[in-house]
Amino acid sequence: QVQLVESGGGLVQPGGSVRLSCAASRLTFSSYVMRWYRQAPGKERELVAHITTTGGTRYADSVKGRFTISRDNAKNMVYLQMDSLKFEDTAVYYCNAFVNWVDYWGKGTLVTVSS
């Protein structure tokens, strides 16, 4: 069974930065698109960014220019660098992989943007 474990969340001030990490195991990591989602309190889960097997990236309009997704296939890791954070970025952030027609999720990591 695919396992995804997020880390790196915490409390950060507006305008600050944080880097999230996701460790993936039990899959041929380099063969799959990896995604970051987030879910803010009282809201539905939304796609934040994805990275293809060849490193192509795409972002939600709300984070474009502030967030950067990257991957290290040698380490089975995917990252989300979050800069210029805003109050509305407060959410639980989830790593996702769609493998053999099944969606796999980590347990999430909470990012709180507060002064």
CSV table of C-alpha atoms in Angstrom, one decimal:
chain,number,residue,atom,x,y,z
A,1,GLN,CA,0.0,0.0,0.0
A,2,VAL,CA,1.3,3.4,-1.0
A,3,GLN,CA,2.3,5.6,2.0
A,4,LEU,CA,2.6,9.3,2.0
A,5,VAL,CA,3.8,11.2,5.1
A,6,GLU,CA,3.8,15.0,5.2
A,7,SER,CA,5.9,17.2,7.4
A,8,GLY,CA,7.0,20.8,7.8
A,9,GLY,CA,3.8,22.6,8.9
A,10,GLY,CA,3.6,25.0,11.8
A,11,LEU,CA,2.8,28.5,12.8
A,12,VAL,CA,4.1,31.3,10.5
A,13,GLN,CA,3.6,35.0,10.3
A,14,PRO,CA,2.1,36.7,7.3
A,15,GLY,CA,4.7,37.3,4.6
A,16,GLY,CA,6.8,34.4,5.9
A,17,SER,CA,7.8,31.1,4.4
A,18,VAL,CA,7.6,27.5,5.1
A,19,ARG,CA,8.6,24.3,3.2
A,20,LEU,CA,6.5,21.2,3.3
A,21,SER,CA,7.9,17.8,2.6
A,22,CYS,CA,6.1,14.6,1.6
A,23,ALA,CA,7.9,11.2,1.8
A,24,ALA,CA,6.4,8.6,-0.5
A,25,SER,CA,7.0,4.9,-0.2
A,26,ARG,CA,5.7,1.6,-1.8
A,27,LEU,CA,5.4,3.0,-5.3
A,28,THR,CA,7.6,3.6,-8.3
A,29,PHE,CA,7.7,7.3,-7.3
A,30,SER,CA,9.3,8.6,-10.5
A,31,SER,CA,6.4,7.2,-12.5
A,32,TYR,CA,3.6,9.3,-11.0
A,33,VAL,CA,2.3,12.8,-10.9
A,34,MET,CA,2.4,14.1,-7.4
A,35,ARG,CA,0.0,16.7,-6.0
A,36,TRP,CA,-0.5,19.0,-3.0
A,37,TYR,CA,-4.0,19.8,-1.8
A,38,ARG,CA,-5.2,21.9,1.1
A,39,GLN,CA,-8.3,22.1,3.2
A,40,ALA,CA,-9.1,25.3,5.1
A,41,PRO,CA,-11.5,25.3,8.0
A,42,GLY,CA,-15.1,25.0,6.8
A,43,LYS,CA,-14.0,24.7,3.1
A,44,GLU,CA,-13.6,21.9,0.6
A,45,ARG,CA,-10.3,20.4,-0.2
A,46,GLU,CA,-8.6,22.1,-3.2
A,47,LEU,CA,-5.8,21.4,-5.5
A,48,VAL,CA,-2.8,23.6,-4.8
A,49,ALA,CA,-0.1,22.3,-7.2
A,50,HIS,CA,1.0,19.3,-9.1
A,51,ILE,CA,4.2,18.1,-10.6
A,52,THR,CA,4.5,15.7,-13.5
A,53,THR,CA,7.0,12.9,-13.9
A,54,THR,CA,9.1,15.1,-16.1
A,55,GLY,CA,9.0,18.1,-13.7
A,56,GLY,CA,6.2,20.1,-15.3
A,57,THR,CA,4.3,22.1,-12.8
A,58,ARG,CA,0.9,23.7,-12.4
A,59,TYR,CA,-0.6,25.9,-9.7
A,60,ALA,CA,-3.8,27.2,-8.4
A,61,ASP,CA,-4.3,30.8,-9.3
A,62,SER,CA,-4.4,31.7,-5.6
A,63,VAL,CA,-0.8,30.5,-5.0
A,64,LYS,CA,0.8,31.2,-8.4
A,65,GLY,CA,4.0,33.1,-8.0
A,66,ARG,CA,4.2,32.4,-4.3
A,67,PHE,CA,4.4,28.6,-4.0
A,68,THR,CA,6.8,26.2,-5.7
A,69,ILE,CA,6.4,22.5,-6.0
A,70,SER,CA,9.4,20.2,-6.6
A,71,ARG,CA,10.4,16.6,-6.4
A,72,ASP,CA,13.5,14.5,-5.8
A,73,ASN,CA,13.0,11.1,-7.5
A,74,ALA,CA,16.1,9.7,-5.9
A,75,LYS,CA,14.7,10.3,-2.4
A,76,ASN,CA,11.0,9.7,-3.2
A,77,MET,CA,10.2,13.2,-1.9
A,78,VAL,CA,8.0,16.0,-3.1
A,79,TYR,CA,8.2,19.5,-1.6
A,80,LEU,CA,6.1,22.6,-1.5
A,81,GLN,CA,7.9,25.8,-0.9
A,82,MET,CA,5.5,28.4,0.3
A,83,ASP,CA,6.5,32.1,0.3
A,84,SER,CA,4.7,35.4,1.0
A,85,LEU,CA,2.2,33.5,3.0
A,86,LYS,CA,-1.2,35.0,3.7
A,87,PHE,CA,-3.8,34.5,6.3
A,88,GLU,CA,-6.0,32.7,3.8
A,89,ASP,CA,-3.2,30.1,3.2
A,90,THR,CA,-4.1,28.6,6.6
A,91,ALA,CA,-5.1,25.0,6.0
A,92,VAL,CA,-4.2,21.4,6.4
A,93,TYR,CA,-1.9,20.5,3.5
A,94,TYR,CA,-2.1,17.0,2.0
A,95,CYS,CA,0.2,15.1,-0.3
A,96,ASN,CA,-1.6,13.0,-3.0
A,97,ALA,CA,-0.8,10.3,-5.5
A,98,PHE,CA,-3.2,8.6,-7.9
A,99,VAL,CA,-1.8,5.1,-8.4
A,100,ASN,CA,-3.5,2.3,-10.2
A,101,TRP,CA,-6.9,4.1,-10.1
A,102,VAL,CA,-6.7,4.7,-6.4
A,103,ASP,CA,-6.2,8.0,-4.7
A,104,TYR,CA,-3.7,7.9,-1.8
A,105,TRP,CA,-3.4,10.6,0.8
A,106,GLY,CA,-1.2,11.5,3.6
A,107,LYS,CA,-2.6,12.5,7.0
A,108,GLY,CA,-1.8,16.1,6.3
A,109,THR,CA,0.2,18.8,8.0
A,110,LEU,CA,-1.3,22.0,9.4
A,111,VAL,CA,0.0,25.4,8.3
A,112,THR,CA,-1.3,28.3,10.3
A,113,VAL,CA,-0.6,31.8,9.1
A,114,SER,CA,-1.1,34.2,12.0
A,115,SER,CA,0.4,37.3,13.6
